Amino acid sequence: KQEVTQIPAALSVPEGENLVLNCSFTDSAIYNLQWFRQDPGKGLTSLLLIQSSQREQTSGRLNASLDKSSGRSTLYIAASQPGDSATYLCAVRKGSGNTPLVFGKGTRLSVIA
Amino acid sequence: NAGVTQTPKFQVLKTGQSMTLQCAQDMNHNSMYWYRQDPGMGLRLIYYSASEGTTDKGEVPNGYNVSRLNKREFSLRLESAAPSQTSVYFCAIRNNEQFFGPGTRLTVL
């Protein structure tokens, strides 16, 4: 059974710092990996999607990498801002079609002004 | 959360009551999903629907029923609510990259 772990569970950094969030998964046979952001009391917003054949994806100050063989992904946030404060979730899909996502429990990020 | 709507936003039920959570999408995707999110447990899949007229169980289907009324709508029904079903419920759509609705916060007393 696929398990997804996110470390740390919570992180507090001063504004302007670059930071890395980690995601690991037990079964390396994944189809893709998706990073989400969730603000308190809100739904999930998709940030980046990495297909299994890709090594990384970038969107603005965000960069997500994928190392399938080691079962790891990282989300890099450059020049963090207080508006980046949220919970970040990682999820993997084993196959194409309707195979559901398996989620990690998230990293709660606080960026202090 | 554009394109996926959920109703109601909040609901309080007494044990044993029934209710239906509604999800609708205007993005014309075949696949729709229901998840629940609980503190310390993360998001878990309840049911999903690959296309109109088909539904499949996810990780935690007990106590729930679903109905894919048409391509736009996918409803989740609690026939006899229990306190263990207190949670935040999210509907999601699409295959490759999933998009989520804003959620329904349900409390069962």
CSV table of C-alpha atoms in Angstrom, one decimal:
chain,number,residue,atom,x,y,z
A,1,LYS,CA,0.0,0.0,0.0
A,2,GLN,CA,1.4,3.4,-1.0
A,3,GLU,CA,2.2,5.7,1.9
A,4,VAL,CA,3.1,9.3,1.6
A,5,THR,CA,5.1,11.2,4.3
A,6,GLN,CA,5.7,14.8,4.6
A,7,ILE,CA,8.4,16.2,6.9
A,8,PRO,CA,8.4,18.5,8.8
A,9,ALA,CA,4.8,18.6,9.9
A,10,ALA,CA,5.2,22.3,10.7
A,11,LEU,CA,7.8,24.9,9.7
A,12,SER,CA,8.2,28.6,10.7
A,13,VAL,CA,10.6,30.8,8.8
A,14,PRO,CA,11.3,34.6,8.6
A,15,GLU,CA,10.2,36.4,5.5
A,16,GLY,CA,12.7,36.3,2.6
A,17,GLU,CA,14.1,32.9,3.4
A,18,ASN,CA,14.3,30.2,0.7
A,19,LEU,CA,12.9,26.9,2.0
A,20,VAL,CA,12.4,23.3,1.1
A,21,LEU,CA,9.4,21.1,1.9
A,22,ASN,CA,9.9,17.3,1.6
A,23,CYS,CA,7.6,14.5,0.5
A,24,SER,CA,8.5,10.8,0.4
A,25,PHE,CA,6.5,7.8,-0.9
A,26,THR,CA,7.0,4.1,-0.4
A,27,ASP,CA,6.1,2.8,-3.8
A,28,SER,CA,8.3,4.3,-6.6
A,29,ALA,CA,5.9,3.1,-9.3
A,30,ILE,CA,4.0,6.3,-9.6
A,31,TYR,CA,2.2,7.9,-12.5
A,32,ASN,CA,2.5,11.5,-11.3
A,33,LEU,CA,2.9,13.7,-8.2
A,34,GLN,CA,0.9,16.8,-7.4
A,35,TRP,CA,1.6,19.6,-4.9
A,36,PHE,CA,-1.3,21.5,-3.4
A,37,ARG,CA,-1.7,24.5,-1.1
A,38,GLN,CA,-4.5,24.7,1.5
A,39,ASP,CA,-5.4,27.9,3.3
A,40,PRO,CA,-7.2,27.5,6.7
A,41,GLY,CA,-10.8,26.7,6.2
A,42,LYS,CA,-10.4,26.5,2.4
A,43,GLY,CA,-10.2,23.9,-0.3
A,44,LEU,CA,-7.0,22.7,-2.0
A,45,THR,CA,-5.3,24.7,-4.8
A,46,SER,CA,-3.1,22.8,-7.2
A,47,LEU,CA,0.4,24.3,-7.4
A,48,LEU,CA,2.4,21.9,-9.5
A,49,LEU,CA,2.0,18.6,-11.3
A,50,ILE,CA,5.0,16.4,-12.1
A,51,GLN,CA,4.6,13.5,-14.4
A,52,SER,CA,6.7,10.4,-13.7
A,53,SER,CA,8.9,11.1,-16.7
A,54,GLN,CA,9.8,14.6,-15.5
A,55,ARG,CA,12.4,15.7,-13.1
A,56,GLU,CA,11.0,19.1,-12.1
A,57,GLN,CA,8.4,21.7,-12.7
A,58,THR,CA,8.5,25.4,-12.0
A,59,SER,CA,5.9,28.1,-11.4
A,60,GLY,CA,7.0,31.5,-10.4
A,61,ARG,CA,8.9,31.2,-7.0
A,62,LEU,CA,8.0,27.5,-6.7
A,63,ASN,CA,10.0,24.6,-8.0
A,64,ALA,CA,9.1,21.0,-7.5
A,65,SER,CA,11.5,18.2,-8.1
A,66,LEU,CA,10.9,14.4,-8.4
A,67,ASP,CA,13.3,11.6,-7.8
A,68,LYS,CA,11.2,8.5,-8.5
A,69,SER,CA,13.9,5.9,-7.8
A,70,SER,CA,14.4,7.2,-4.3
A,71,GLY,CA,10.7,7.9,-3.7
A,72,ARG,CA,11.2,11.6,-3.0
A,73,SER,CA,9.9,15.0,-4.1
A,74,THR,CA,10.8,18.5,-2.8
A,75,LEU,CA,9.0,21.8,-3.1
A,76,TYR,CA,11.3,24.7,-3.1
A,77,ILE,CA,9.9,28.1,-2.3
A,78,ALA,CA,12.2,31.1,-3.1
A,79,ALA,CA,12.1,34.4,-1.2
A,80,SER,CA,9.2,33.4,1.1
A,81,GLN,CA,6.5,35.9,1.9
A,82,PRO,CA,3.8,36.0,4.6
A,83,GLY,CA,1.3,35.2,1.9
A,84,ASP,CA,2.9,31.9,1.5
A,85,SER,CA,1.7,30.8,4.9
A,86,ALA,CA,-0.5,27.8,4.4
A,87,THR,CA,-0.5,24.0,4.6
A,88,TYR,CA,1.3,22.3,1.6
A,89,LEU,CA,0.1,18.8,0.6
A,90,CYS,CA,1.8,16.3,-1.6
A,91,ALA,CA,-0.1,13.6,-3.4
A,92,VAL,CA,0.8,10.7,-5.7
A,93,ARG,CA,-1.1,8.7,-8.2
A,94,LYS,CA,-0.1,5.1,-9.0
A,95,GLY,CA,-1.6,4.8,-12.5
A,96,SER,CA,-3.4,6.7,-15.2
A,97,GLY,CA,-7.1,7.0,-15.7
A,98,ASN,CA,-9.1,7.0,-12.5
A,99,THR,CA,-6.5,5.8,-10.1
A,100,PRO,CA,-7.1,8.0,-7.0
A,101,LEU,CA,-4.5,10.2,-5.3
A,102,VAL,CA,-2.8,9.2,-2.1
A,103,PHE,CA,-2.1,12.2,0.1
A,104,GLY,CA,0.5,13.1,2.7
A,105,LYS,CA,-0.6,14.8,5.9
A,106,GLY,CA,0.9,18.1,4.9
A,107,THR,CA,3.4,20.6,6.1
A,108,ARG,CA,2.0,23.7,7.8
A,109,LEU,CA,4.2,26.7,6.9
A,110,SER,CA,4.3,30.0,8.7
A,111,VAL,CA,6.3,32.9,7.2
A,112,ILE,CA,6.9,35.6,9.7
A,113,ALA,CA,7.2,39.2,8.6
B,1,ASN,CA,-11.6,26.2,-6.9
B,2,ALA,CA,-13.1,27.6,-10.1
B,3,GLY,CA,-15.5,25.2,-11.8
B,4,VAL,CA,-16.3,23.0,-8.8
B,5,THR,CA,-19.1,24.0,-6.4
B,6,GLN,CA,-20.2,22.3,-3.2
B,7,THR,CA,-23.4,22.7,-1.2
B,8,PRO,CA,-23.9,23.3,1.7
B,9,LYS,CA,-20.8,25.0,3.0
B,10,PHE,CA,-21.6,24.1,6.6
B,11,GLN,CA,-24.0,21.6,8.2
B,12,VAL,CA,-24.8,20.3,11.7
B,13,LEU,CA,-26.6,17.0,12.1
B,14,LYS,CA,-27.8,14.9,15.0
B,15,THR,CA,-26.8,11.3,15.1
B,16,GLY,CA,-29.1,9.2,12.9
B,17,GLN,CA,-30.2,12.1,10.6
B,18,SER,CA,-29.6,11.8,6.9
B,19,MET,CA,-28.3,14.4,4.4
B,20,THR,CA,-26.9,14.7,0.9
B,21,LEU,CA,-23.8,16.7,0.0
B,22,GLN,CA,-24.0,18.1,-3.5
B,23,CYS,CA,-21.1,18.7,-5.9
B,24,ALA,CA,-21.4,20.2,-9.4
B,25,GLN,CA,-18.8,21.0,-12.0
B,26,ASP,CA,-18.9,23.1,-15.1
B,27,MET,CA,-15.6,21.9,-16.6
B,28,ASN,CA,-17.0,18.9,-18.5
B,29,HIS,CA,-14.7,16.3,-16.9
B,30,ASN,CA,-15.6,12.7,-16.7
B,31,SER,CA,-14.0,11.8,-13.3
B,32,MET,CA,-15.3,13.1,-10.0
B,33,TYR,CA,-14.2,12.2,-6.5
B,34,TRP,CA,-15.3,12.6,-2.9
B,35,TYR,CA,-12.7,12.9,-0.1
B,36,ARG,CA,-12.9,13.5,3.6
B,37,GLN,CA,-10.2,15.4,5.5
B,38,ASP,CA,-9.6,14.8,9.2
B,39,PRO,CA,-7.0,16.2,11.6
B,40,GLY,CA,-4.0,13.9,11.7
B,41,MET,CA,-5.4,11.6,9.0
B,42,GLY,CA,-5.0,13.7,5.9
B,43,LEU,CA,-7.3,13.3,2.9
B,44,ARG,CA,-8.9,10.0,2.3
B,45,LEU,CA,-11.0,8.9,-0.7
B,46,ILE,CA,-14.6,7.9,0.0
B,47,TYR,CA,-15.9,7.2,-3.5
B,48,TYR,CA,-15.2,8.2,-7.1
B,49,SER,CA,-17.0,8.1,-10.4
B,50,ALA,CA,-15.1,7.6,-13.7
B,51,SER,CA,-18.0,8.6,-15.8
B,52,GLU,CA,-21.8,9.2,-15.7
B,53,GLY,CA,-23.5,6.1,-14.4
B,54,THR,CA,-20.4,4.5,-12.8
B,55,THR,CA,-19.2,4.7,-9.2
B,56,ASP,CA,-16.4,2.9,-7.3
B,57,LYS,CA,-15.5,2.6,-3.6
B,58,GLY,CA,-12.4,4.3,-2.3
B,59,GLU,CA,-10.5,3.8,1.0
B,60,VAL,CA,-13.3,4.7,3.4
B,61,PRO,CA,-16.7,4.1,1.8
B,62,ASN,CA,-18.6,2.6,4.8
B,63,GLY,CA,-21.6,4.7,5.9
B,64,TYR,CA,-21.8,6.6,2.6
B,65,ASN,CA,-23.6,6.2,-0.7
B,66,VAL,CA,-23.1,8.2,-3.9
B,67,SER,CA,-25.0,9.0,-7.0
B,68,ARG,CA,-23.6,10.3,-10.3
B,69,LEU,CA,-26.8,12.0,-11.5
B,70,ASN,CA,-25.3,13.2,-14.8
B,71,LYS,CA,-21.9,14.4,-16.0
B,72,ARG,CA,-22.1,17.6,-14.0
B,73,GLU,CA,-23.2,16.3,-10.6
B,74,PHE,CA,-21.9,13.8,-8.1
B,75,SER,CA,-23.7,13.6,-4.7
B,76,LEU,CA,-22.7,12.0,-1.4
B,77,ARG,CA,-25.3,10.7,0.9
B,78,LEU,CA,-25.2,9.9,4.6
B,79,GLU,CA,-28.1,7.7,5.4
B,80,SER,CA,-27.7,7.7,9.2
B,81,ALA,CA,-25.1,10.1,10.3
B,82,ALA,CA,-22.6,9.2,13.1
B,83,PRO,CA,-20.2,11.4,15.1
B,84,SER,CA,-17.3,9.6,13.4
B,85,GLN,CA,-18.5,11.3,10.1
B,86,THR,CA,-17.7,14.7,11.5
B,87,SER,CA,-15.3,16.0,8.9
B,88,VAL,CA,-14.6,18.3,6.0
B,89,TYR,CA,-15.8,16.8,2.7
B,90,PHE,CA,-14.2,17.8,-0.6
B,91,CYS,CA,-15.3,17.1,-4.1
B,92,ALA,CA,-12.7,16.9,-6.8
B,93,ILE,CA,-12.7,16.5,-10.6
B,94,ARG,CA,-10.5,15.4,-13.5
B,95,ASN,CA,-8.0,12.6,-14.1
B,96,ASN,CA,-4.5,13.8,-14.6
B,97,GLU,CA,-4.4,17.0,-12.4
B,98,GLN,CA,-7.1,17.1,-9.8
B,99,PHE,CA,-9.0,20.3,-8.9
B,100,PHE,CA,-11.0,20.6,-5.6
B,101,GLY,CA,-14.1,22.3,-4.5
B,102,PRO,CA,-14.3,24.6,-1.4
B,103,GLY,CA,-15.5,21.9,0.9
B,104,THR,CA,-18.4,21.1,3.2
B,105,ARG,CA,-17.8,21.3,7.0
B,106,LEU,CA,-20.1,18.7,8.6
B,107,THR,CA,-20.6,18.2,12.4
B,108,VAL,CA,-22.5,15.3,13.7
B,109,LEU,CA,-23.6,15.7,17.3
